[in-house]
Amino acid sequence: TNNTVADNTTDRGCAGLVVKNHRPRLILKNNLFAQNVVEDDESTCNYRRRGGGPNQPAAVSMGGNIFDDASGNAFLTATNDLTENSSLVLGTLADNGGPTATHAIGEGSAAIGNAVEGAPENDQRCLARSDPADSGAYEFGAGGGPVNTPPVVVVEIEDISVNLGAA
């Protein structure tokens, strides 16, 4: 739920998500897939299915997913699923606050307010999500500081002596 898979490259195949066979099925909800490029032909590939029968989908959408190409058209049919979307306004991977780098979404992005019910309370940066939440790992306009910040403990130690010898 609420992942961003973006700016990946491969020399062949698919740079986004490759699902092999049909068991277990991959369930996607409120994810953003963009700019995953196959270098051989400079095409975008966010999803490819390998194996399984024609009536056995390898991926299922619970809604709120956005792809910037048509690779997910076969299964992205739930509420707020968008394909071939060019209005993602997605930044490069950067330090946008929080413990890990993120792809920020900018003003006017189709991801803003696009998530369906059930998004995590916080985004990847540990900032509170709005209601309705955004698709992907980053919540546009989130602020006010981290939620559930662990306490900072300062311990001052003076005059310690340790005896490691035999008594």
Short mmCIF file of C-alpha atoms in Angstrom, two decimals:
data_model
loop_
_atom_site.label_atom_id
_atom_site.label_comp_id
_atom_site.label_asym_id
_atom_site.label_seq_id
_atom_site.Cartn_x
_atom_site.Cartn_y
_atom_site.Cartn_z
CA THR A 1 0.00 0.00 0.00
CA ASN A 2 1.13 3.52 -0.91
CA ASN A 3 4.46 2.81 -2.59
CA THR A 4 6.24 4.82 -5.26
CA VAL A 5 8.19 2.86 -7.87
CA ALA A 6 9.89 5.37 -10.15
CA ASP A 7 13.00 6.22 -12.16
CA ASN A 8 14.24 2.64 -12.50
CA THR A 9 16.08 1.46 -15.62
CA THR A 10 16.93 -1.88 -17.15
CA ASP A 11 18.63 -2.88 -20.38
CA ARG A 12 15.79 -5.28 -21.32
CA GLY A 13 12.50 -6.61 -19.99
CA CYS A 14 10.63 -4.35 -17.61
CA ALA A 15 12.07 -1.77 -15.20
CA GLY A 16 9.02 -1.56 -12.93
CA LEU A 17 7.20 -4.56 -11.51
CA VAL A 18 7.56 -8.09 -12.93
CA VAL A 19 5.11 -10.62 -11.50
CA LYS A 20 5.89 -14.26 -12.22
CA ASN A 21 3.13 -16.88 -12.41
CA HIS A 22 -0.15 -16.32 -10.61
CA ARG A 23 0.34 -17.55 -7.04
CA PRO A 24 0.29 -15.69 -4.81
CA ARG A 25 -1.46 -12.82 -6.51
CA LEU A 26 -0.02 -9.38 -5.98
CA ILE A 27 -2.54 -6.93 -4.53
CA LEU A 28 -1.87 -3.26 -5.28
CA LYS A 29 -3.49 -0.30 -3.52
CA ASN A 30 -2.67 3.42 -3.74
CA ASN A 31 0.66 2.94 -5.54
CA LEU A 32 2.41 5.17 -8.04
CA PHE A 33 4.49 3.72 -10.91
CA ALA A 34 6.31 6.16 -13.19
CA GLN A 35 9.33 6.67 -15.43
CA ASN A 36 10.54 3.05 -15.29
CA VAL A 37 12.48 2.84 -18.55
CA VAL A 38 13.77 0.00 -20.72
CA GLU A 39 17.01 1.38 -22.18
CA ASP A 40 17.08 -0.87 -25.29
CA ASP A 41 14.12 0.88 -26.88
CA GLU A 42 13.64 3.81 -24.44
CA SER A 43 10.11 2.64 -23.65
CA THR A 44 8.36 2.84 -20.30
CA CYS A 45 7.40 -0.42 -18.59
CA ASN A 46 5.81 -0.31 -15.15
CA TYR A 47 4.30 -3.82 -15.11
CA ARG A 48 4.86 -7.14 -16.86
CA ARG A 49 3.29 -10.50 -16.10
CA ARG A 50 5.19 -13.72 -16.74
CA GLY A 51 3.51 -17.11 -16.61
CA GLY A 52 0.09 -18.22 -15.35
CA GLY A 53 -3.04 -18.91 -17.37
CA PRO A 54 -5.07 -16.29 -19.24
CA ASN A 55 -7.85 -16.30 -16.61
CA GLN A 56 -5.50 -16.10 -13.65
CA PRO A 57 -4.47 -12.49 -13.04
CA ALA A 58 -1.07 -12.07 -11.43
CA ALA A 59 -1.99 -8.68 -9.99
CA VAL A 60 -5.22 -7.30 -8.59
CA SER A 61 -6.00 -3.66 -7.90
CA MET A 62 -7.80 -2.44 -4.80
CA GLY A 63 -7.87 1.10 -6.25
CA GLY A 64 -5.91 4.33 -6.11
CA ASN A 65 -3.05 3.13 -8.34
CA ILE A 66 -1.47 5.36 -10.98
CA PHE A 67 0.69 4.24 -13.92
CA ASP A 68 2.23 6.65 -16.41
CA ASP A 69 1.98 3.99 -19.14
CA ALA A 70 -0.57 1.43 -20.38
CA SER A 71 1.16 -1.66 -18.95
CA GLY A 72 -1.41 -2.06 -16.16
CA ASN A 73 -4.55 -1.51 -18.26
CA ALA A 74 -5.65 -5.16 -17.91
CA PHE A 75 -6.06 -5.02 -14.13
CA LEU A 76 -6.17 -1.35 -13.12
CA THR A 77 -9.94 -1.07 -13.23
CA ALA A 78 -10.84 -0.25 -9.60
CA THR A 79 -11.85 3.10 -8.10
CA ASN A 80 -9.33 5.91 -8.77
CA ASP A 81 -7.01 3.72 -10.87
CA LEU A 82 -5.37 5.83 -13.57
CA THR A 83 -3.27 4.65 -16.51
CA GLU A 84 -1.36 6.46 -19.23
CA ASN A 85 -1.29 9.44 -16.90
CA SER A 86 1.20 12.16 -17.76
CA SER A 87 0.23 14.60 -14.98
CA LEU A 88 2.10 13.01 -12.08
CA VAL A 89 4.42 15.98 -11.37
CA LEU A 90 6.98 13.69 -9.76
CA GLY A 91 10.32 14.89 -8.41
CA THR A 92 13.59 13.01 -8.45
CA LEU A 93 14.63 10.80 -5.56
CA ALA A 94 15.82 13.23 -2.86
CA ASP A 95 16.01 14.01 0.82
CA ASN A 96 12.55 15.44 1.45
CA GLY A 97 12.77 14.86 5.19
CA GLY A 98 12.29 11.61 7.04
CA PRO A 99 14.51 8.55 7.34
CA THR A 100 14.77 7.73 3.61
CA ALA A 101 14.84 9.52 0.27
CA THR A 102 11.49 10.01 -1.48
CA HIS A 103 10.04 11.15 -4.80
CA ALA A 104 8.03 14.27 -3.93
CA ILE A 105 4.82 14.91 -5.82
CA GLY A 106 4.23 18.47 -6.88
CA GLU A 107 1.23 20.75 -7.04
CA GLY A 108 -1.24 19.63 -9.69
CA SER A 109 -0.18 15.98 -9.54
CA ALA A 110 -2.87 13.41 -10.30
CA ALA A 111 -1.67 11.57 -7.17
CA ILE A 112 -2.98 14.29 -4.81
CA GLY A 113 -6.13 13.07 -3.05
CA ASN A 114 -6.30 10.00 -5.31
CA ALA A 115 -5.86 7.24 -2.69
CA VAL A 116 -8.78 5.04 -1.75
CA GLU A 117 -9.67 4.25 1.87
CA GLY A 118 -7.09 2.34 3.87
CA ALA A 119 -3.94 4.39 3.29
CA PRO A 120 -1.42 4.30 6.15
CA GLU A 121 -1.74 7.10 8.73
CA ASN A 122 1.72 8.45 7.83
CA ASP A 123 3.66 8.78 4.61
CA GLN A 124 7.19 7.38 4.08
CA ARG A 125 8.64 10.41 5.86
CA CYS A 126 6.55 9.69 8.99
CA LEU A 127 4.35 12.73 8.32
CA ALA A 128 0.57 12.56 8.74
CA ARG A 129 -1.48 11.97 5.61
CA SER A 130 -4.40 14.20 4.66
CA ASP A 131 -7.94 12.99 3.97
CA PRO A 132 -8.31 11.96 1.25
CA ALA A 133 -4.73 10.73 1.13
CA ASP A 134 -2.42 10.83 -1.87
CA SER A 135 -1.39 7.84 -3.97
CA GLY A 136 2.24 6.83 -3.52
CA ALA A 137 4.72 7.04 -0.66
CA TYR A 138 4.82 10.87 -0.38
CA GLU A 139 1.98 13.03 0.95
CA PHE A 140 1.82 16.44 -0.75
CA GLY A 141 1.59 19.31 1.71
CA ALA A 142 2.20 17.12 4.76
CA GLY A 143 3.83 19.03 7.53
CA GLY A 144 3.70 19.91 11.17
CA GLY A 145 6.55 17.59 12.07
CA PRO A 146 6.80 13.85 12.36
CA VAL A 147 4.00 11.86 13.94
CA ASN A 148 4.85 9.38 16.71
CA THR A 149 8.39 10.70 17.07
CA PRO A 150 10.42 8.54 19.43
CA PRO A 151 11.59 10.39 22.52
CA VAL A 152 15.13 11.70 22.69
CA VAL A 153 17.00 10.43 25.74
CA VAL A 154 20.13 12.26 26.90
CA VAL A 155 22.29 10.45 29.43
CA GLU A 156 25.22 12.17 31.09
CA ILE A 157 27.75 9.87 32.71
CA GLU A 158 30.55 11.11 34.94
CA ASP A 159 33.26 9.48 37.02
CA ILE A 160 32.90 5.87 35.96
CA SER A 161 35.39 3.30 37.13
CA VAL A 162 35.39 -0.25 35.90
CA ASN A 163 37.35 -3.06 37.57
CA LEU A 164 38.09 -5.84 35.13
CA GLY A 165 40.56 -7.67 37.35
CA ALA A 166 39.93 -10.63 39.65
CA ALA A 167 38.70 -9.89 43.14
#
